[in-house]
XYZ file of N, CA and C in Angstrom:
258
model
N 73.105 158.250 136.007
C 74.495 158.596 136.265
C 74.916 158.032 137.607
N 76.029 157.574 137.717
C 76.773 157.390 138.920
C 76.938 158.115 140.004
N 76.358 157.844 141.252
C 76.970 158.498 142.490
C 78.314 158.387 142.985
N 78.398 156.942 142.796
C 80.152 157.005 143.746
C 81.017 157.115 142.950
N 82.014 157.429 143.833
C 83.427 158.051 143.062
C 83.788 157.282 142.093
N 84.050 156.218 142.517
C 84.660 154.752 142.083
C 83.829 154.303 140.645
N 82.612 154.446 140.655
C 81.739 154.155 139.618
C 81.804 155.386 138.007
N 82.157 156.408 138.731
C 82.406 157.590 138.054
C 84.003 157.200 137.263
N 84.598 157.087 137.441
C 86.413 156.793 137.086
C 85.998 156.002 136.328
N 85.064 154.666 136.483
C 85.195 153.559 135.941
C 84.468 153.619 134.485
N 83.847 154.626 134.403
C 82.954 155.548 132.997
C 83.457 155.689 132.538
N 84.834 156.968 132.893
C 85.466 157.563 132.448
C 86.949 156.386 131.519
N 87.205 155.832 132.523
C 87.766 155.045 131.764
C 87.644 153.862 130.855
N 86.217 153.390 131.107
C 85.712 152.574 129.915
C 85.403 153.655 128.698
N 85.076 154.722 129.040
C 85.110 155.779 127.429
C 86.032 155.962 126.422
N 87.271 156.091 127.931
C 88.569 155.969 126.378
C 89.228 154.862 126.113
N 88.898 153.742 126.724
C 89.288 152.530 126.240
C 88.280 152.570 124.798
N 87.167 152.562 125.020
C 86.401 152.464 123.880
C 86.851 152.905 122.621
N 87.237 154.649 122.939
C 87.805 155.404 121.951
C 88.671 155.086 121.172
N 89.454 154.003 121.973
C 90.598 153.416 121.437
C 90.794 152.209 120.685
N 89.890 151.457 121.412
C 89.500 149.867 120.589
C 88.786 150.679 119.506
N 88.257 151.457 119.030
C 87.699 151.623 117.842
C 88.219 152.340 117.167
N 89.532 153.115 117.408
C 90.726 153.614 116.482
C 91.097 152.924 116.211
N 91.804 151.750 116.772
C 92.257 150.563 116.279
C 91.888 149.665 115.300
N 90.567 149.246 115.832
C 89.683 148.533 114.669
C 89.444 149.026 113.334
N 89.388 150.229 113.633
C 89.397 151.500 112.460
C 90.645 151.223 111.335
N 91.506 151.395 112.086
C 92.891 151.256 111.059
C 93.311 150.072 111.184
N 92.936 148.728 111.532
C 92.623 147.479 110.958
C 91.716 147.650 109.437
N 90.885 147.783 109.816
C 89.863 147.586 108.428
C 90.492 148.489 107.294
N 90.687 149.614 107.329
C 91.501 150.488 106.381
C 92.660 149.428 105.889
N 93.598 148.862 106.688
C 94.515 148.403 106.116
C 93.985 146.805 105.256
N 93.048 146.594 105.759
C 92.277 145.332 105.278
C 91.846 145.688 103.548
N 91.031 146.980 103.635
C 90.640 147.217 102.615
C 91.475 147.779 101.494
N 92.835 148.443 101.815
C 93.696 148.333 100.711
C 94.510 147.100 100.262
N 94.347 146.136 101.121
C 94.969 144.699 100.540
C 94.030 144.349 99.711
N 92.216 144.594 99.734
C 91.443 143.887 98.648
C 91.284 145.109 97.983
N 91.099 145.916 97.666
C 91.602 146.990 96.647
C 92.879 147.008 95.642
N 93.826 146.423 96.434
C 95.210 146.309 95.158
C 94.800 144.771 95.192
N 93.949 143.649 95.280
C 94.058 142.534 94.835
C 93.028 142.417 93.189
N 91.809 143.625 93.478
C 90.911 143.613 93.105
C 91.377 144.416 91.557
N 92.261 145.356 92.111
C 93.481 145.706 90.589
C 94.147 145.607 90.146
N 94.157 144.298 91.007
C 94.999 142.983 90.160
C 96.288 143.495 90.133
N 97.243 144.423 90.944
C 98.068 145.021 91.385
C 99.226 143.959 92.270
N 100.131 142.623 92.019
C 100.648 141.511 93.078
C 101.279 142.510 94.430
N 102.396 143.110 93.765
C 103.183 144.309 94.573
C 102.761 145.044 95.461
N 101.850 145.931 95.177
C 101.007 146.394 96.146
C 100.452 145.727 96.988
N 99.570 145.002 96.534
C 98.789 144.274 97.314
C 99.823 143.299 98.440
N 101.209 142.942 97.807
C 102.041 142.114 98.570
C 102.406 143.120 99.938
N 103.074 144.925 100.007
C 102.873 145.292 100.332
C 101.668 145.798 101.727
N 100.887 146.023 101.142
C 99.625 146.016 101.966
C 99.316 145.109 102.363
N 99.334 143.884 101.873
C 99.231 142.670 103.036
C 100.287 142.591 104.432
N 101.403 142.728 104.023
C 102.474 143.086 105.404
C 102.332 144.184 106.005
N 101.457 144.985 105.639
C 100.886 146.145 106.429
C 99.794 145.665 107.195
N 98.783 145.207 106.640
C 97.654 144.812 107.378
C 97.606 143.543 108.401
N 98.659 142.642 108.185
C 99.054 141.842 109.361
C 99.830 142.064 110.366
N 100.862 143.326 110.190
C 101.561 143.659 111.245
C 100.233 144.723 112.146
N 99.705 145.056 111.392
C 98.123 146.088 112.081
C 97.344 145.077 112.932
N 96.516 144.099 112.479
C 96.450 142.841 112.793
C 96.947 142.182 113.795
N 97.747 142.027 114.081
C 98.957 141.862 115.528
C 99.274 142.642 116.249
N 98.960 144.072 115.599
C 99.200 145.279 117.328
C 97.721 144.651 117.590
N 96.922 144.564 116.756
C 94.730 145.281 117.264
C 95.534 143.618 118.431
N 95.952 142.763 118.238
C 96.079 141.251 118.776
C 96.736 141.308 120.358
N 97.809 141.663 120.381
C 98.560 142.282 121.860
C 98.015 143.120 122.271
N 97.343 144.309 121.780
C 96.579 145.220 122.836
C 94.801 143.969 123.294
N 94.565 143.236 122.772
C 93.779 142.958 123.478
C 92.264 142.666 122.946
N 92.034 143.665 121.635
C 91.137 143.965 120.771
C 90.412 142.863 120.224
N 91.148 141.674 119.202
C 90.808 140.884 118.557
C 91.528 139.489 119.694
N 90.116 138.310 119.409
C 90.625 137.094 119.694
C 91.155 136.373 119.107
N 92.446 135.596 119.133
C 93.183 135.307 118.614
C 92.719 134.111 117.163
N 91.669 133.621 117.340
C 90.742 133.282 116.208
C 90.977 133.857 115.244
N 90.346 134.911 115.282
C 89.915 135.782 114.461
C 90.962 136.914 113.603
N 91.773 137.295 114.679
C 93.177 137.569 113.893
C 93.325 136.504 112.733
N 93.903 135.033 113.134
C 93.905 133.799 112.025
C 93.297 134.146 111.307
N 91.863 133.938 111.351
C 91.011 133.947 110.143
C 91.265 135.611 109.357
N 91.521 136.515 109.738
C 91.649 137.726 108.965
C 92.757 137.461 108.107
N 94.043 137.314 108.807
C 95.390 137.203 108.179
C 95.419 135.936 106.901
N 94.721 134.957 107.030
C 94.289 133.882 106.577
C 93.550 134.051 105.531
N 92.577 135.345 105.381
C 92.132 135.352 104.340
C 92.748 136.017 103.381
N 93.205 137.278 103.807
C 93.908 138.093 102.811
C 95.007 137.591 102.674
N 96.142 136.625 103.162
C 97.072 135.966 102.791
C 96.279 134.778 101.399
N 95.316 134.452 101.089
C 94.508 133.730 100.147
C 94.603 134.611 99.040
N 93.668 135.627 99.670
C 93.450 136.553 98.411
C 94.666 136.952 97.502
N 95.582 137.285 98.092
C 97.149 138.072 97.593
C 97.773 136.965 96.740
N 97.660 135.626 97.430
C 98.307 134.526 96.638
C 97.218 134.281 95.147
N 96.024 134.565 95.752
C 94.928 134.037 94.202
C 95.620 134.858 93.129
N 97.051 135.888 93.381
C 96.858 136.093 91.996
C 98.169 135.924 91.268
């Protein structure tokens, strides 16, 4: 454990950053997984739906800081594939 003050705060606040990048990421993937869930039931609507859900999700996790901007692409990129495969 930390003695100085300064080192102590800096715990504390890497904890709830943490807490938070992984709420986030959290309800990224949720919204990920109902876009391949209504693709997978062959559902266009829904799934068209839930895709504009999961990219606007996608773009907060992106401005807060979470995801590198890569990788956003490649997420949005895929499930924009998937939704069109059908």
């Amino acid at each position: 454990m930390a003695n100085i003050k300064s080192a102590k705060k800096r715990i504390k606040v890497i904890n709830k950053k943490t807490l938070r990048n992984k709420m986030i990421k959290s309800q990224v993937k949720t919204a990920m997984k109902k876009v391949i869930v209504a693709v997978n039931a062959g559902d266009k609507e829904v799934a068209s739906v839930a895709l504009v859900n999961a990219v606007s999700s996608i773009d907060r996790a992106y401005i807060k800081g979470i995801y590198h901007k890569n990788a956003v692409a490649r997420k949005k990129s895929t499930l924009t594939k998937l939704v069109n495969s059908l």
